[in-house]
XYZ file of C-alpha atoms in Angstrom:
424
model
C 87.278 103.764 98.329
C 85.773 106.554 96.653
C 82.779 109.055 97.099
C 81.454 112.080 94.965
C 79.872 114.933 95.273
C 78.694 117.972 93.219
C 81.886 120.755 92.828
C 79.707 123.970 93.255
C 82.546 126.209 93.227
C 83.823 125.278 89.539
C 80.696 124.355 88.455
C 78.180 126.886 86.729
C 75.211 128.564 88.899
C 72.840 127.501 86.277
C 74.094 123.522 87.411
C 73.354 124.029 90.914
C 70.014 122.189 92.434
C 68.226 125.814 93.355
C 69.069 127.270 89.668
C 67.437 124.036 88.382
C 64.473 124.103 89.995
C 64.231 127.600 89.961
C 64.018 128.049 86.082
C 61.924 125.360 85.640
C 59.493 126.685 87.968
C 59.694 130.157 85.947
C 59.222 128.267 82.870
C 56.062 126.731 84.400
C 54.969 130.124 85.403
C 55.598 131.873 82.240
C 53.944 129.454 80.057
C 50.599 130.000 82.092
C 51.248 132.913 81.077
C 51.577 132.487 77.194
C 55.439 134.610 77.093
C 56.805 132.398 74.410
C 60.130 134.417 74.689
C 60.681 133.783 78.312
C 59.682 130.516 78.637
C 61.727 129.812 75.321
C 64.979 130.911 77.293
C 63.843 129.894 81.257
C 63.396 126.508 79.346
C 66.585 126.251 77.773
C 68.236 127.056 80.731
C 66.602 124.658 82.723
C 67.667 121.647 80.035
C 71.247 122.862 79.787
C 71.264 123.041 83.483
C 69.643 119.305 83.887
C 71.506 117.947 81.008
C 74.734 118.783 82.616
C 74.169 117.773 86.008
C 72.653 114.325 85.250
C 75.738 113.694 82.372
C 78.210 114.777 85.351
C 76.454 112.817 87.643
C 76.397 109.744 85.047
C 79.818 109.659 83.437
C 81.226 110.011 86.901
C 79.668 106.598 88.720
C 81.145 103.325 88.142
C 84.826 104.694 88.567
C 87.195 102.452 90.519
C 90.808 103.652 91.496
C 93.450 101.254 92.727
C 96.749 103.658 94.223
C 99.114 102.107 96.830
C 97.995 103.341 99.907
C 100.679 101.675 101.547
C 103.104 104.911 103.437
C 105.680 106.103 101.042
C 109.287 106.409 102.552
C 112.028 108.622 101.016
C 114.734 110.910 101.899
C 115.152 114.588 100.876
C 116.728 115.310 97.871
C 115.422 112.082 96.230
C 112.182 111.126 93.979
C 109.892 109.078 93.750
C 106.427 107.783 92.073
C 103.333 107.002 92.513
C 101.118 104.600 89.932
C 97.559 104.700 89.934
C 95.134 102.424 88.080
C 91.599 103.810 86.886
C 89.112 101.791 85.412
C 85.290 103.224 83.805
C 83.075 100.217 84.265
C 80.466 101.505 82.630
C 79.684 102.269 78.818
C 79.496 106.031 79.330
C 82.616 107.524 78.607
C 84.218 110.317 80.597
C 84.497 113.814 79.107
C 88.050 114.751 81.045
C 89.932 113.979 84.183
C 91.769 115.747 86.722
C 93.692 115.249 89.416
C 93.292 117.496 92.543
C 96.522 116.873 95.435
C 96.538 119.015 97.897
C 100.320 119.729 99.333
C 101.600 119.491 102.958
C 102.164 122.865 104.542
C 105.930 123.224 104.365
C 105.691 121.314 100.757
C 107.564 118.408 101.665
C 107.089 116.880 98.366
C 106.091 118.569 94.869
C 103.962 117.020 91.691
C 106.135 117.666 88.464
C 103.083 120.157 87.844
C 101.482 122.687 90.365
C 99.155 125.702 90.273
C 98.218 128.499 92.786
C 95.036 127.624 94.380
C 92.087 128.980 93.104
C 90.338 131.653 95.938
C 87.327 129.144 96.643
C 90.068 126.339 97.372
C 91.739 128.738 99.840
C 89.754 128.233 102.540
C 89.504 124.465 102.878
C 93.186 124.222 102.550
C 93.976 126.381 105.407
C 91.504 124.621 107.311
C 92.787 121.174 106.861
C 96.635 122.732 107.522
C 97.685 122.255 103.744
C 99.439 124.413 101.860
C 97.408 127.687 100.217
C 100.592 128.698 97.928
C 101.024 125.535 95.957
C 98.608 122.501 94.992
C 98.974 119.517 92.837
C 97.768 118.747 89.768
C 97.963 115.881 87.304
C 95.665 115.501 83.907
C 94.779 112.463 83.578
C 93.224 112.512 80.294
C 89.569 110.627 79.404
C 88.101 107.488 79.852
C 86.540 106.033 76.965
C 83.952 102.738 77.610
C 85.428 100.175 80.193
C 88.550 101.286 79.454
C 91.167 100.795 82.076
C 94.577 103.069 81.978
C 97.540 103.442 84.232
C 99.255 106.409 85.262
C 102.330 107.396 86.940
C 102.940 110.088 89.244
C 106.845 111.933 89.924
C 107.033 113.348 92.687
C 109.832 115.292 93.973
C 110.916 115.515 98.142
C 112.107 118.850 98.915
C 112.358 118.884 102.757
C 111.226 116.365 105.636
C 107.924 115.525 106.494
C 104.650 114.227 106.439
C 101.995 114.291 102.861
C 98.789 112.589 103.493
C 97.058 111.652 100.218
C 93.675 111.289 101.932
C 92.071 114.758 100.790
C 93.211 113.890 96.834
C 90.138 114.152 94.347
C 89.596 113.630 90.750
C 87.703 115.738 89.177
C 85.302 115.761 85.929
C 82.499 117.127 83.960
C 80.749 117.625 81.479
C 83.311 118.988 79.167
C 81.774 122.489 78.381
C 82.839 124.069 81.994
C 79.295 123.899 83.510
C 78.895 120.999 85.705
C 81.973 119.390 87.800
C 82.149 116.353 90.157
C 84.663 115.951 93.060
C 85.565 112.277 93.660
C 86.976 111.937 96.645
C 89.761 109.329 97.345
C 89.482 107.990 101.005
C 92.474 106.018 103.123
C 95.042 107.124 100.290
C 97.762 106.966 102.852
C 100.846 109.203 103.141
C 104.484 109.632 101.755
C 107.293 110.542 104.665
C 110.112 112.200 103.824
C 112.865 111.450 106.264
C 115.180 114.099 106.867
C 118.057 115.119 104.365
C 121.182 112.657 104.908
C 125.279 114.221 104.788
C 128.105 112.865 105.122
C 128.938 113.013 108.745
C 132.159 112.463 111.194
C 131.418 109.882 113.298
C 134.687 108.900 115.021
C 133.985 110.664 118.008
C 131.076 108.507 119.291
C 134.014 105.862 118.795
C 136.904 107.191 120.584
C 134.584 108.615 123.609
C 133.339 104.767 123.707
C 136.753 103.185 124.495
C 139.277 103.592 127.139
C 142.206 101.787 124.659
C 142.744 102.205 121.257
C 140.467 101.239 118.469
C 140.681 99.836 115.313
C 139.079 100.814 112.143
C 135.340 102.593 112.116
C 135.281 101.746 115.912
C 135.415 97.769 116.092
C 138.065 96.368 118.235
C 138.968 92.703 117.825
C 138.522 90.251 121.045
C 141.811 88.495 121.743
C 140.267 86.406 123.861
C 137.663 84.592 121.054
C 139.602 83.337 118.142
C 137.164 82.515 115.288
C 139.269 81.364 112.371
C 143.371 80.955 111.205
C 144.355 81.834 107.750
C 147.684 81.720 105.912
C 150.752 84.135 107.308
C 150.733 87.390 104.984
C 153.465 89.519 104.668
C 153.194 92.829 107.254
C 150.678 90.595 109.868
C 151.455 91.421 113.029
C 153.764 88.870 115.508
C 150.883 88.782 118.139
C 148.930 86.829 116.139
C 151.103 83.913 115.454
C 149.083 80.548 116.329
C 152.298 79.290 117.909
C 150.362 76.360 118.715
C 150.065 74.797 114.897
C 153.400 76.358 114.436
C 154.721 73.599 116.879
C 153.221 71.425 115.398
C 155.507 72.277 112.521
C 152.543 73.050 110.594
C 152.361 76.442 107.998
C 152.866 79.415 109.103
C 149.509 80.832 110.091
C 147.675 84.097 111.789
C 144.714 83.810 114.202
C 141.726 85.854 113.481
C 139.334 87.020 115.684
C 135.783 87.867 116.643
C 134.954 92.069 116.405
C 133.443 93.794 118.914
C 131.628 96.856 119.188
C 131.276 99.879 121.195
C 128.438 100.259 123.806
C 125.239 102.233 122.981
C 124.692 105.962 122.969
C 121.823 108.094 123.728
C 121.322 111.257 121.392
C 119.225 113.948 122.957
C 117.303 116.903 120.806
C 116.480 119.788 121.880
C 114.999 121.295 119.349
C 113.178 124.126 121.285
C 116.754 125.891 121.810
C 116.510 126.537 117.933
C 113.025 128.233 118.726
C 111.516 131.476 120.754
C 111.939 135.153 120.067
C 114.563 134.362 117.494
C 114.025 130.576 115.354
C 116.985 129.259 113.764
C 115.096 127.635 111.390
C 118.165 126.828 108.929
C 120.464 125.744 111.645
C 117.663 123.468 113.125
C 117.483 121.418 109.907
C 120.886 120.755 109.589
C 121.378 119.876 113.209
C 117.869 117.321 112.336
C 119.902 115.982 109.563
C 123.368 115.526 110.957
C 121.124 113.325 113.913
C 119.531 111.022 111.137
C 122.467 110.616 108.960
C 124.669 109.799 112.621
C 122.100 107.211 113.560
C 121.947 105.789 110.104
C 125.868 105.536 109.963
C 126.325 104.113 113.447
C 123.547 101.600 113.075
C 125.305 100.669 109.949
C 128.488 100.137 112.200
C 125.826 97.934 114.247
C 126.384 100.484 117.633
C 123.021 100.374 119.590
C 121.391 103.941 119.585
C 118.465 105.554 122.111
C 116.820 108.767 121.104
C 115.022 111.431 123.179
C 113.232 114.316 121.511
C 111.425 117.487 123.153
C 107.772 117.920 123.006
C 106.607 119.502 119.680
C 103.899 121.474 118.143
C 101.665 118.397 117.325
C 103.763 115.248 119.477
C 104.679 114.260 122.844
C 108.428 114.435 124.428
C 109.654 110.729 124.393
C 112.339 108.271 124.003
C 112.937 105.865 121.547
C 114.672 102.460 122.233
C 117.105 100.771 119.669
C 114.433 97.693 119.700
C 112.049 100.166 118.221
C 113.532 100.462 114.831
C 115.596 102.788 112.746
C 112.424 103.793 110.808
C 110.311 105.106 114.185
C 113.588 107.317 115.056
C 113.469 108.931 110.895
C 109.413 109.672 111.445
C 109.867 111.332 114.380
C 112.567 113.875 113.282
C 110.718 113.750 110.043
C 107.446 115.228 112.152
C 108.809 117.315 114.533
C 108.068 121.335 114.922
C 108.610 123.665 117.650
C 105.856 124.604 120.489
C 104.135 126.877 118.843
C 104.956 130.809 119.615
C 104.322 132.077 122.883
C 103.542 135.614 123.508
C 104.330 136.961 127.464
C 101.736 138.010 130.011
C 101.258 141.707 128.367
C 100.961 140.280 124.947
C 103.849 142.422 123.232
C 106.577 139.408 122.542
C 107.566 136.470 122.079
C 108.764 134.202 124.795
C 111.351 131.534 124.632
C 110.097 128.192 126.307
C 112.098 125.134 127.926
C 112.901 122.014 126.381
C 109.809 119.455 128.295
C 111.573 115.915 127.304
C 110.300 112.789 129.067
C 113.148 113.102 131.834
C 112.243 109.691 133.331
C 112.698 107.446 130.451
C 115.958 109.555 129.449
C 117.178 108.914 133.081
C 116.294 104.930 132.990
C 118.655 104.153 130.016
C 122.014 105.352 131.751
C 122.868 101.543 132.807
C 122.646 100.143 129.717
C 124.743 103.650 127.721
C 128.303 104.398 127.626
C 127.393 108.165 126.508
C 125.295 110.935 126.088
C 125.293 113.201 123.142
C 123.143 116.669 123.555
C 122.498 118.593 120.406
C 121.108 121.845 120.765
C 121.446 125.872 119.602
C 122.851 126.433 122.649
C 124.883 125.214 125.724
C 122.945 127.183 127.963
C 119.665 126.288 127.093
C 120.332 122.309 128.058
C 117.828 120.805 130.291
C 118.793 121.439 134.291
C 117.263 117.628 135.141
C 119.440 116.575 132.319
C 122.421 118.548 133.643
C 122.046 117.723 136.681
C 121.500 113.893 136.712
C 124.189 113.144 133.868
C 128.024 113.212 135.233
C 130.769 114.993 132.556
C 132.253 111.959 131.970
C 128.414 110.873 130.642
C 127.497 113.956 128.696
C 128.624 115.375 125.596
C 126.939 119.120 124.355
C 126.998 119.606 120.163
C 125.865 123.555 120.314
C 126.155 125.966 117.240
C 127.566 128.825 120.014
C 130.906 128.519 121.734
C 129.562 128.962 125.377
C 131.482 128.319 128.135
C 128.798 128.630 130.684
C 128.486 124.889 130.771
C 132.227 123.995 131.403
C 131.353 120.926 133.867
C 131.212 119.217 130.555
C 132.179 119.131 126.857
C 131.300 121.669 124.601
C 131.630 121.089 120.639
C 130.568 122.871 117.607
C 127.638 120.859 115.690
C 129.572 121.808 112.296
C 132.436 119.707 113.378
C 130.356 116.798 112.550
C 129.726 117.517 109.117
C 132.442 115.855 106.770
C 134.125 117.853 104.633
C 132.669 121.170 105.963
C 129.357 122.701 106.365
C 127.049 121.804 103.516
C 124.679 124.930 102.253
């Protein structure tokens, strides 16, 4: 769906409605009276101005755009594109085309070309929360009559979150500079960027999960469920002998059986601890990123996860169930931001705030988990409900500081979750 208006900013002050009527009332006037000169020039600027506005005005109806508005999912680090269709349905032909995308805030995704915003485009940005550094832009060529053309967009996803294509414009003119019309593209969806995915160490969810040993990634086999035989190989263990067709003087043969799996796990944010007089803004995405590429590797292992998240700047504090999808646990880390700054009662600093998680639903999953991971900055800052309610046999704490203030239960370094190291 698209609508247009007049673009006053980039368009000449001679195009505007006022300037129109206003020199052609001045023409009027000075041909009453008889000043050849000025009417000759408050005439010519009342054509050029009219000519303009009703080519811009022309050339820019009859314009259909068809871009998948469906959401765009991708994760950092990765590309992606966008195709768009355009059509002129009429036999006017269009003198130029340009694409206007305005850019999410922290730049979650680029355009393979961008520009500084111009100084009347500040404004507007900043009031709609979109980035005033960098916008898109794209040149889409003309339009000659009913022509119909096909374009594709690269885009490139630099950090998690959230670009909505709903403000994105085309623009076009009259191809002197003098007259420009905005056409606005409504419901043009969004593209998510989920948060940046590492290699991660998982066996600890594993071996905190079981009370005998495991077997490879996690999965134990039931001895008690056989679900197939298969030939005796050389090195297969005794145990599984089917003695029974062995009696039977039949081959040699092994008993396999059915795997199972570890019980769930709850992973807890708190991503305020990374906030207040001090952010950690680096160490909070990596911590977001070592959650999402956990939860991607243990649902991949088929482990059941829940996952609680603090309040942030622009959502609620709430808990999301392993019936709820992969993809609604990736958009939320992929959204979330701090409380915004709070300044104490004299107004001279900033104040750290508490963690407000949704302590009810947390509580209300502990009979169907076997654990509880915490992930925060800090030990210290962990939520006292949360502390308090959760035994140390339930609770695990992944901090970036070796505390030992919170000794009633485990303490680990995030970074020890990261294969291979810390990744920069």
């Amino acid at each position: 769906m698209l609508s247009r208006r007049h673009a006053a900013h980039s368009s000449s002050i001679f195009t505007s409605t006022a300037a129109i009527i206003l020199t052609g009332v001045m023409a009027l006037i000075s041909a009453l009276y008889s000043s050849v000169l000025i009417f000759s020039a408050l005439s010519s600027l009342f054509l050029i101005g009219l000519v303009s506005r009703i080519w811009t005005y022309s050339s820019s109806k009859n314009i259909s755009l068809k871009m998948d508005t469906r959401s765009l999912y991708l994760f950092a680090g990765n590309n992606c594109h966008l195709n768009i269709e355009i059509e002129n349905n009429k036999f006017l032909p269009t003198s130029y085309l340009n694409l206007f995308m305005p850019l999410s805030k922290n730049l979650s995704i680029t355009p393979e070309r961008t520009r500084k915003p111009d100084q009347w485009e500040i404004i507007p940005l900043a009031a709609k929360n979109y980035s005033t550094t960098e916008v898109g832009e794209a040149k889409l060529g003309r339009l000659r009559w009913y022509e119909k053309k096909e374009i594709t967009l690269h885009f490139k996803a630099n950090r998690r979150g959230v670009s909505k294509l709903e403000d994105w414009s085309i623009r076009t003119g009259d191809g002197l500079g003098l007259s420009e019309t905005e056409i606005r593209i409504n419901n043009g969806g969004a593209i998510t960027v989920y948060p940046r995915i590492i290699s991660v160490n998982t066996a600890i969810f594993f071996r905190n999960l079981w009370n005998s040993e495991t077997g490879s990634y996690g999965v134990m086999e039931d001895l008690s469920v056989i679900k197939s035989t298969r030939e005796y190989q050389t090195g297969d263990s005794l145990k599984h002998i089917n003695w029974r067709l062995l009696a039977r003087a039949l081959p040699l043969s092994i008993n396999t059986y059915e795997d199972i799996l570890p019980k769930t796990v709850h992973l807890i944010f708190d991503g305020e601890s990374f906030s207040g007089p001090r952010a950690h803004k680096k160490e909070m995405e990596e911590c977001i990123s070592i959650i999402a590429s956990i939860l991607l590797s243990l649902k991949k292992r088929q482990v059941d996860c829940y996952f609680s998240i603090c309040k942030g700047e622009e959502s609620k504090g709430r808990t999301i169930r392993p019936k709820d999808g992969i993809r609604e646990t990736l958009y939320t880390l992929s959204v979330y931001e701090p409380l915004a700054e709070k300044l104490n009662d004299a107004g001279t600093e900033i104040v750290k705030q508490k963690a407000q998680f949704d302590i009810t639903s947390i509580l209300s999953t502990k009979p169907k988990v076997g654990r509880f991971y915490y992930f925060s900055y800090d030990a210290v800052s962990m939520d006292e409900n949360i502390a308090r309610n959760i035994s140390r046999e339930e609770l695990c704490i992944f901090s970036y500081l070796d505390t030992r203030k919170r000794r009633i239960h485990g303490n680990l370094n995030i970074e020890s979750l990261i294969a291979g190291g810390r990744h920069e």
